[in-house]
Amino acid sequence: MISINNLTKKFGKTLAVDHVSLQIPPGEIFGFIGPNGAGKTTTIRMMAGLLYPSEGTVHICGIDMIQNPVQAKQRIGLVPDRPYLYEKLTGMEFLRFMGDMYQVNSADFTQKARDMLTQFSLLDRANELIEAYSHGMKQRLIMCAALIHDPDVIIVDEPMVGLDPRGIKMVRELFRLLAGDGRTVFMSTHTLKLAQEICDRIGIIHQGKLIATGTLSELEDQASMSGSDLESIFFQLTEPV
Amino acid sequence: MMDIAILLKPRWWAIANRRLNKRHTVQMLVLSSVGLVFWIVGYAISLRVLTHFQKAQDIGDLLAFKLLSIILITVFSLMIFSTILTSLSKLYLSRDLLLAHALPVPADHLFFARWIESTIDSAWMVILFTLPILLAYGRIYSAGPFYYVNMILVLSALCIIASAISALVVQASVWLAPASRLQSLFVILGFAAFIVLYIAFRLSRPERLVDPETFSSVLYYMEHLRAPSSRFLPSAWCYQSLRDALLSRPTGAMLNTGMAWSFAIFLTCINLLAAGPLYFKGYSRSQTASFTIFQTRDPLMNRLFAKHHSPFRGLFIKEVLCFFRDQTQWSQLFLIGALIIIYVYNYSVLPLEKAPIQTAYLQNLLSFLNMALAGFVLTAVTARFAFPAVSSEGPAFWIIRSSPASIKSYLWIKFFIYLLPMFILAEILIVATNLMLNVTPWMMALSVITIALLTPAILAMGIGLGAAYPDFNLENPAQAVTSFGGMTFMMLSSAVIGAVVILEAGPVYRLFMAGIRKLTLSPLQKIWLTCSFTLVVLICVMTVILSMRYGIQKLENRY
């Protein structure tokens, strides 16, 4: 579902992402962790078509992001780390806008939007301007918008930032539901406990390089730390030399 | 006072840290050259006008000083309007205020630091472009060094007074108006500016100054020129000071400069006293959700193309809703409306019958020039609304980038969204002014067709260059036009308008003269006519294609 080969990004002389390769099948929740400035957001931006790679390719459901960005983007639902939205639209209007951009069937739209807003506890605030929303509400609205067109791949950068405990629980269950439905969830996070809890596999990126990938037990082997939790493995692998 | 200096440091560090790569150096050089050209042209025109005035016996000085008085009052009004907008933004709306208010600094010190920034930001350009005029005065009146030192002191005092008055108005308005209506203040200001501008313009009846016949006697005319503006206006003190300095009366000049400075210091103290109890409370109020004048639950637009969900529909509805819900746009609309009314009004009061040239010829000549002027008005409107169209996406531009719509279709959709209102505006301008000029039908047709060709060309340049030089971090996207891209757009747009007018001028003149003399055009003249108009069409079409292509390429390669 997601195929990344030798993905590289240079900003001038800085090598932000260094030949990263990954294959993520349908129905998998993949956790992407790493210290600040490791290259997580840059990788996500290249995957979502927000940034051109200096080298390498990204395929979403077999579609090349560089060659066919429009078709590839149609299959993605993106939740960025910072909820920048059109503040002068209402929540419902923003969803309608996203529905238009992704050409969601108009017959289904209204019911679908109401269901999503209900699921994310936003229905009673749907006709208010987004500028009046809290950070967490904006984050929930972006999640609604990312799912409105039934994407095959969901790419999420820091999903839990700004969410209250109820929201975190709901998102955790939603990701499991989506994966169960055959969608791929690619999630970057600093919440190691969450990654350990819900991810099928985890990738650790450090200084632009993907230094470890696998299930928790595979990561234990790679770090030579059997019986350890993800936090200990993470510190061991990303320890400054 | 140390904390005020510390608060001002980040701004200067940011300027000092600005890395000048090759591209930025070129941009800076181009911008500086354009500024220098404007400066020199301003100086040359001022010298010429003042020299012309000096030739008029007895009233030469009167005219020169009347002009100086008008310039200073205009500068003062512009400064007040500009500083109201800047200080409102600097003191209450800036994103970094959240951090600034968390610092262990008294509110009045924070206010003072922000006010200093606001004053410098809004004053530098006004001072820069007033200087060539005042320097020309100095040269004409062979002024000594005292005049030039006094000039700097007087201009600085005027800027501080204008900024202090604005800060007081803003502090009071934010305190008085419910915080949720803070943004609506812009609407009120825009509307007030429109009314003041219009009334001031009409009451001054500027056309009478160049037409002494409208005065019953020479004495009355001279009295009118001598009439001082109100003694209580700070611009009047500055005027008196500059006038005395030019006429080598240093005591009078120093007295008036002293008055201006003492008032500036007095207003600054009042501001600081008011800021203690008022500033932070006003800022807190501004943190609540803003108020929106027009908010519909099920807007009519959502029913547009209701059955067909497409990026065009989505972007169209988003653009219109965001535009009309943003009150800062409204104030700009009012101002542009005022300028257009004044523009059209000027044509209605043109004394064509008094001109020594044949009226029909003059009417058509003016109509021809009017095409160019309407083109410049369109350039200004495009610069304000269409050029920032891409920058106005702000940090939310990720939504467009990640959506399954190509940059190409995104930019063309933007183009078509703005095309209809721009087209209607351009045609109204041209038809209304031509009707007032009572031009011939073929001149009317030529104007309507030419402006119909120029409108998409100017708009495409605005959208294309706006996409090529976007700034998604601007707090106010309208500022995008003051960037390198904005300057380039205005220069290129003027060049295209100039090319179209020059290409049409020759053949139109021949055609017109042939009509008057009842002659037919020679075959060579017909070929010339056809080639010129074909070139005009080609220039406009190519401008649309090339500008849009340039914008698409640059925006795509940005990432």
mmCIF file of C-alpha atoms in Angstrom, chain B residues 75-345:
data_model
loop_
_atom_site.group_PDB
_atom_site.id
_atom_site.type_symbol
_atom_site.label_atom_id
_atom_site.label_comp_id
_atom_site.label_asym_id
_atom_site.label_seq_id
_atom_site.Cartn_x
_atom_site.Cartn_y
_atom_site.Cartn_z
ATOM 1 C CA VAL B 75 1.124 63.288 4.938
ATOM 2 C CA PHE B 76 -0.373 63.762 8.396
ATOM 3 C CA SER B 77 -3.716 62.170 7.378
ATOM 4 C CA LEU B 78 -1.953 59.277 5.638
ATOM 5 C CA MET B 79 0.220 58.726 8.688
ATOM 6 C CA ILE B 80 -2.783 58.662 11.024
ATOM 7 C CA PHE B 81 -4.623 56.136 8.873
ATOM 8 C CA SER B 82 -1.549 53.991 8.364
ATOM 9 C CA THR B 83 -0.549 54.011 12.042
ATOM 10 C CA ILE B 84 -4.068 53.119 13.198
ATOM 11 C CA LEU B 85 -3.915 49.932 11.139
ATOM 12 C CA THR B 86 -0.306 49.163 12.072
ATOM 13 C CA SER B 87 -0.699 49.819 15.780
ATOM 14 C CA LEU B 88 -3.906 47.779 15.979
ATOM 15 C CA SER B 89 -2.028 44.893 14.438
ATOM 16 C CA LYS B 90 1.202 45.373 16.432
ATOM 17 C CA LEU B 91 -0.464 45.960 19.785
ATOM 18 C CA TYR B 92 -3.354 43.515 19.684
ATOM 19 C CA LEU B 93 -3.248 41.055 16.800
ATOM 20 C CA SER B 94 0.368 39.950 16.246
ATOM 21 C CA ARG B 95 1.033 36.251 16.738
ATOM 22 C CA ASP B 96 4.087 36.841 18.913
ATOM 23 C CA LEU B 97 2.076 38.805 21.491
ATOM 24 C CA LEU B 98 1.264 35.592 23.311
ATOM 25 C CA LEU B 99 4.950 35.126 24.065
ATOM 26 C CA ALA B 100 5.558 38.829 24.681
ATOM 27 C CA HIS B 101 2.782 39.079 27.291
ATOM 28 C CA ALA B 102 4.148 36.026 29.096
ATOM 29 C CA LEU B 103 7.428 37.859 29.726
ATOM 30 C CA PRO B 104 8.056 39.472 33.133
ATOM 31 C CA VAL B 105 7.719 42.991 31.711
ATOM 32 C CA PRO B 106 5.219 45.694 32.779
ATOM 33 C CA ALA B 107 2.382 46.135 30.269
ATOM 34 C CA ASP B 108 3.229 49.805 29.627
ATOM 35 C CA HIS B 109 6.842 48.906 28.744
ATOM 36 C CA LEU B 110 5.619 46.234 26.349
ATOM 37 C CA PHE B 111 3.207 48.775 24.901
ATOM 38 C CA PHE B 112 6.005 51.307 24.448
ATOM 39 C CA ALA B 113 8.277 48.816 22.660
ATOM 40 C CA ARG B 114 5.476 47.725 20.298
ATOM 41 C CA TRP B 115 4.464 51.346 19.705
ATOM 42 C CA ILE B 116 8.036 52.294 18.735
ATOM 43 C CA GLU B 117 8.055 49.426 16.191
ATOM 44 C CA SER B 118 4.652 50.434 14.872
ATOM 45 C CA THR B 119 5.741 54.090 14.490
ATOM 46 C CA ILE B 120 8.905 53.172 12.583
ATOM 47 C CA ASP B 121 7.067 50.643 10.384
ATOM 48 C CA SER B 122 4.414 53.083 9.285
ATOM 49 C CA ALA B 123 6.575 56.230 9.127
ATOM 50 C CA TRP B 124 9.659 55.266 7.158
ATOM 51 C CA MET B 125 8.041 55.088 3.763
ATOM 52 C CA VAL B 126 6.024 58.290 4.201
ATOM 53 C CA ILE B 127 9.180 60.154 5.278
ATOM 54 C CA LEU B 128 11.249 58.638 2.488
ATOM 55 C CA PHE B 129 8.858 59.789 -0.219
ATOM 56 C CA THR B 130 8.173 63.220 1.339
ATOM 57 C CA LEU B 131 11.874 64.026 1.482
ATOM 58 C CA PRO B 132 12.410 64.673 -2.268
ATOM 59 C CA ILE B 133 9.597 67.244 -2.221
ATOM 60 C CA LEU B 134 10.988 69.032 0.817
ATOM 61 C CA LEU B 135 14.504 68.880 -0.607
ATOM 62 C CA ALA B 136 13.198 70.521 -3.773
ATOM 63 C CA TYR B 137 11.740 73.319 -1.633
ATOM 64 C CA GLY B 138 15.147 73.734 0.005
ATOM 65 C CA ARG B 139 16.866 74.045 -3.346
ATOM 66 C CA ILE B 140 14.349 76.489 -4.851
ATOM 67 C CA TYR B 141 14.516 78.760 -1.795
ATOM 68 C CA SER B 142 18.331 78.304 -1.486
ATOM 69 C CA ALA B 143 17.881 77.175 2.106
ATOM 70 C CA GLY B 144 20.841 76.755 4.442
ATOM 71 C CA PRO B 145 21.716 73.767 6.689
ATOM 72 C CA PHE B 146 19.233 75.006 9.317
ATOM 73 C CA TYR B 147 16.313 74.194 6.991
ATOM 74 C CA TYR B 148 17.485 70.616 6.422
ATOM 75 C CA VAL B 149 18.055 69.880 10.113
ATOM 76 C CA ASN B 150 14.720 71.482 10.939
ATOM 77 C CA MET B 151 13.051 69.433 8.180
ATOM 78 C CA ILE B 152 14.148 66.150 9.796
ATOM 79 C CA LEU B 153 13.036 67.341 13.236
ATOM 80 C CA VAL B 154 9.655 68.489 11.943
ATOM 81 C CA LEU B 155 8.943 65.284 10.007
ATOM 82 C CA SER B 156 9.934 63.126 12.980
ATOM 83 C CA ALA B 157 7.648 65.117 15.276
ATOM 84 C CA LEU B 158 4.772 64.817 12.789
ATOM 85 C CA CYS B 159 5.197 61.026 12.617
ATOM 86 C CA ILE B 160 5.356 60.657 16.398
ATOM 87 C CA ILE B 161 2.242 62.821 16.841
ATOM 88 C CA ALA B 162 0.292 60.839 14.216
ATOM 89 C CA SER B 163 1.377 57.528 15.713
ATOM 90 C CA ALA B 164 0.599 58.643 19.269
ATOM 91 C CA ILE B 165 -2.883 59.878 18.293
ATOM 92 C CA SER B 166 -3.524 56.551 16.523
ATOM 93 C CA ALA B 167 -2.321 54.521 19.509
ATOM 94 C CA LEU B 168 -4.662 56.489 21.779
ATOM 95 C CA VAL B 169 -7.583 55.962 19.385
ATOM 96 C CA VAL B 170 -6.802 52.250 19.126
ATOM 97 C CA GLN B 171 -6.441 51.804 22.904
ATOM 98 C CA ALA B 172 -9.740 53.583 23.484
ATOM 99 C CA SER B 173 -11.544 51.712 20.685
ATOM 100 C CA VAL B 174 -10.389 48.315 21.881
ATOM 101 C CA TRP B 175 -11.430 49.255 25.386
ATOM 102 C CA LEU B 176 -14.812 50.654 24.371
ATOM 103 C CA ALA B 177 -15.807 48.205 21.640
ATOM 104 C CA PRO B 178 -16.607 44.651 22.709
ATOM 105 C CA ALA B 179 -13.452 42.609 22.131
ATOM 106 C CA SER B 180 -15.251 40.223 19.835
ATOM 107 C CA ARG B 181 -15.754 43.129 17.453
ATOM 108 C CA LEU B 182 -12.113 44.072 17.306
ATOM 109 C CA GLN B 183 -11.806 43.063 13.681
ATOM 110 C CA SER B 184 -14.960 45.008 12.838
ATOM 111 C CA LEU B 185 -13.027 48.124 13.807
ATOM 112 C CA PHE B 186 -11.306 47.820 10.467
ATOM 113 C CA VAL B 187 -14.644 48.129 8.696
ATOM 114 C CA ILE B 188 -15.543 51.264 10.643
ATOM 115 C CA LEU B 189 -12.106 52.732 9.959
ATOM 116 C CA GLY B 190 -12.296 51.944 6.276
ATOM 117 C CA PHE B 191 -15.723 53.486 6.006
ATOM 118 C CA ALA B 192 -14.673 56.561 8.015
ATOM 119 C CA ALA B 193 -11.587 56.950 5.830
ATOM 120 C CA PHE B 194 -13.752 56.812 2.731
ATOM 121 C CA ILE B 195 -16.110 59.511 3.960
ATOM 122 C CA VAL B 196 -13.313 61.767 5.257
ATOM 123 C CA LEU B 197 -11.317 61.349 2.057
ATOM 124 C CA TYR B 198 -14.286 62.133 -0.133
ATOM 125 C CA ILE B 199 -15.542 65.118 1.842
ATOM 126 C CA ALA B 200 -12.029 66.569 2.253
ATOM 127 C CA PHE B 201 -11.395 66.209 -1.439
ATOM 128 C CA ARG B 202 -14.617 67.851 -2.517
ATOM 129 C CA LEU B 203 -14.470 70.655 0.049
ATOM 130 C CA SER B 204 -10.964 71.602 -1.010
ATOM 131 C CA ARG B 205 -12.232 72.110 -4.601
ATOM 132 C CA PRO B 206 -8.730 71.744 -5.991
ATOM 133 C CA GLU B 207 -9.791 72.618 -9.550
ATOM 134 C CA ARG B 208 -10.410 76.226 -8.466
ATOM 135 C CA LEU B 209 -6.756 76.808 -7.613
ATOM 136 C CA VAL B 210 -5.736 76.530 -11.241
ATOM 137 C CA ASP B 211 -8.703 78.496 -12.509
ATOM 138 C CA PRO B 212 -8.606 82.055 -11.122
ATOM 139 C CA GLU B 213 -11.666 82.945 -13.229
ATOM 140 C CA THR B 214 -13.886 81.176 -10.733
ATOM 141 C CA PHE B 215 -12.942 83.765 -8.096
ATOM 142 C CA SER B 216 -14.732 87.109 -8.243
ATOM 143 C CA SER B 217 -11.487 89.082 -8.026
ATOM 144 C CA VAL B 218 -7.715 88.660 -7.928
ATOM 145 C CA LEU B 219 -7.718 89.827 -4.335
ATOM 146 C CA TYR B 220 -10.241 87.171 -3.360
ATOM 147 C CA TYR B 221 -8.115 84.538 -5.144
ATOM 148 C CA MET B 222 -5.002 85.638 -3.265
ATOM 149 C CA GLU B 223 -6.909 85.678 0.014
ATOM 150 C CA HIS B 224 -7.994 82.112 -0.704
ATOM 151 C CA LEU B 225 -4.378 81.077 -1.261
ATOM 152 C CA ARG B 226 -3.252 82.848 1.909
ATOM 153 C CA ALA B 227 -5.949 81.303 4.088
ATOM 154 C CA PRO B 228 -4.152 79.303 6.780
ATOM 155 C CA SER B 229 -5.268 75.878 7.871
ATOM 156 C CA SER B 230 -6.421 75.432 11.469
ATOM 157 C CA ARG B 231 -3.854 76.613 14.022
ATOM 158 C CA PHE B 232 -4.577 73.597 16.183
ATOM 159 C CA LEU B 233 -3.494 71.076 13.584
ATOM 160 C CA PRO B 234 0.013 69.654 14.190
ATOM 161 C CA SER B 235 0.581 69.741 10.432
ATOM 162 C CA ALA B 236 0.021 73.533 10.572
ATOM 163 C CA TRP B 237 2.863 73.941 13.115
ATOM 164 C CA CYS B 238 5.110 71.853 10.895
ATOM 165 C CA TYR B 239 4.083 73.912 7.897
ATOM 166 C CA GLN B 240 4.790 77.186 9.732
ATOM 167 C CA SER B 241 8.143 75.851 10.879
ATOM 168 C CA LEU B 242 9.224 74.796 7.384
ATOM 169 C CA ARG B 243 7.937 78.022 5.865
ATOM 170 C CA ASP B 244 9.845 80.143 8.408
ATOM 171 C CA ALA B 245 12.985 78.061 7.848
ATOM 172 C CA LEU B 246 12.684 78.556 4.076
ATOM 173 C CA LEU B 247 12.203 82.306 4.518
ATOM 174 C CA SER B 248 15.226 82.505 6.906
ATOM 175 C CA ARG B 249 13.208 83.196 10.042
ATOM 176 C CA PRO B 250 14.894 80.755 12.467
ATOM 177 C CA THR B 251 13.108 82.024 15.597
ATOM 178 C CA GLY B 252 9.652 81.329 14.165
ATOM 179 C CA ALA B 253 10.819 77.992 12.833
ATOM 180 C CA MET B 254 12.271 76.899 16.184
ATOM 181 C CA LEU B 255 9.141 78.020 18.029
ATOM 182 C CA ASN B 256 6.903 75.915 15.787
ATOM 183 C CA THR B 257 9.258 72.922 15.827
ATOM 184 C CA GLY B 258 9.307 73.220 19.616
ATOM 185 C CA MET B 259 5.500 73.232 19.690
ATOM 186 C CA ALA B 260 5.361 70.117 17.523
ATOM 187 C CA TRP B 261 7.915 68.285 19.660
ATOM 188 C CA SER B 262 6.367 69.292 22.977
ATOM 189 C CA PHE B 263 3.011 68.010 21.721
ATOM 190 C CA ALA B 264 4.660 64.781 20.525
ATOM 191 C CA ILE B 265 6.234 64.231 23.963
ATOM 192 C CA PHE B 266 2.975 65.131 25.716
ATOM 193 C CA LEU B 267 1.006 62.600 23.628
ATOM 194 C CA THR B 268 3.634 59.915 24.226
ATOM 195 C CA CYS B 269 3.343 60.457 27.994
ATOM 196 C CA ILE B 270 -0.463 60.300 27.796
ATOM 197 C CA ASN B 271 -0.194 57.042 25.873
ATOM 198 C CA LEU B 272 2.146 55.544 28.454
ATOM 199 C CA LEU B 273 -0.134 56.644 31.297
ATOM 200 C CA ALA B 274 -3.139 55.117 29.521
ATOM 201 C CA ALA B 275 -1.276 51.920 28.634
ATOM 202 C CA GLY B 276 -0.690 51.030 32.307
ATOM 203 C CA PRO B 277 -4.348 50.380 33.143
ATOM 204 C CA LEU B 278 -5.742 49.861 29.613
ATOM 205 C CA TYR B 279 -3.347 47.951 27.383
ATOM 206 C CA PHE B 280 -3.333 44.492 28.931
ATOM 207 C CA LYS B 281 -7.078 44.571 29.598
ATOM 208 C CA GLY B 282 -7.676 45.456 25.936
ATOM 209 C CA TYR B 283 -5.356 42.687 24.825
ATOM 210 C CA SER B 284 -7.189 40.170 27.010
ATOM 211 C CA ARG B 285 -10.479 41.196 25.458
ATOM 212 C CA SER B 286 -9.078 40.656 21.990
ATOM 213 C CA GLN B 287 -8.333 37.023 22.825
ATOM 214 C CA THR B 288 -11.994 36.015 22.687
ATOM 215 C CA ALA B 289 -13.571 34.746 19.472
ATOM 216 C CA SER B 290 -14.020 37.456 16.891
ATOM 217 C CA PHE B 291 -17.351 38.695 15.708
ATOM 218 C CA THR B 292 -18.522 38.202 12.152
ATOM 219 C CA ILE B 293 -21.002 40.461 10.455
ATOM 220 C CA PHE B 294 -22.106 38.021 7.796
ATOM 221 C CA GLN B 295 -22.530 34.468 8.944
ATOM 222 C CA THR B 296 -25.077 32.296 7.242
ATOM 223 C CA ARG B 297 -25.820 28.731 8.188
ATOM 224 C CA ASP B 298 -26.730 27.579 4.745
ATOM 225 C CA PRO B 299 -25.335 30.120 2.340
ATOM 226 C CA LEU B 300 -26.810 30.436 -1.097
ATOM 227 C CA MET B 301 -23.466 29.440 -2.551
ATOM 228 C CA ASN B 302 -23.626 25.974 -1.074
ATOM 229 C CA ARG B 303 -26.546 25.365 -3.377
ATOM 230 C CA LEU B 304 -24.451 26.395 -6.395
ATOM 231 C CA PHE B 305 -23.604 23.410 -8.574
ATOM 232 C CA ALA B 306 -24.983 21.405 -5.637
ATOM 233 C CA LYS B 307 -25.040 18.171 -7.584
ATOM 234 C CA HIS B 308 -21.495 18.477 -8.813
ATOM 235 C CA HIS B 309 -18.762 18.291 -6.215
ATOM 236 C CA SER B 310 -15.558 19.547 -7.776
ATOM 237 C CA PRO B 311 -12.433 21.484 -6.776
ATOM 238 C CA PHE B 312 -13.791 24.508 -8.677
ATOM 239 C CA ARG B 313 -16.943 24.580 -6.576
ATOM 240 C CA GLY B 314 -14.982 23.996 -3.374
ATOM 241 C CA LEU B 315 -12.415 26.696 -4.047
ATOM 242 C CA PHE B 316 -15.014 29.160 -5.333
ATOM 243 C CA ILE B 317 -17.198 28.862 -2.234
ATOM 244 C CA LYS B 318 -14.167 28.926 0.090
ATOM 245 C CA GLU B 319 -12.731 32.027 -1.584
ATOM 246 C CA VAL B 320 -16.008 33.974 -1.509
ATOM 247 C CA LEU B 321 -16.887 33.036 2.086
ATOM 248 C CA CYS B 322 -13.399 33.786 3.414
ATOM 249 C CA PHE B 323 -13.328 37.091 1.558
ATOM 250 C CA PHE B 324 -16.660 38.398 2.799
ATOM 251 C CA ARG B 325 -16.121 37.188 6.368
ATOM 252 C CA ASP B 326 -12.792 38.963 6.643
ATOM 253 C CA GLN B 327 -13.622 42.527 7.617
ATOM 254 C CA THR B 328 -10.130 43.745 6.767
ATOM 255 C CA GLN B 329 -11.073 43.151 3.131
ATOM 256 C CA TRP B 330 -14.165 45.302 3.516
ATOM 257 C CA SER B 331 -12.254 48.402 4.541
ATOM 258 C CA GLN B 332 -10.113 48.008 1.431
ATOM 259 C CA LEU B 333 -13.238 47.643 -0.701
ATOM 260 C CA PHE B 334 -14.626 50.892 0.712
ATOM 261 C CA LEU B 335 -11.391 52.703 -0.053
ATOM 262 C CA ILE B 336 -11.248 51.394 -3.592
ATOM 263 C CA GLY B 337 -14.919 52.311 -4.008
ATOM 264 C CA ALA B 338 -14.093 55.869 -2.888
ATOM 265 C CA LEU B 339 -11.183 56.166 -5.302
ATOM 266 C CA ILE B 340 -13.321 54.927 -8.192
ATOM 267 C CA ILE B 341 -16.103 57.408 -7.391
ATOM 268 C CA ILE B 342 -13.535 60.236 -7.323
ATOM 269 C CA TYR B 343 -12.040 58.923 -10.570
ATOM 270 C CA VAL B 344 -15.385 58.916 -12.369
ATOM 271 C CA TYR B 345 -16.397 62.229 -10.779
#
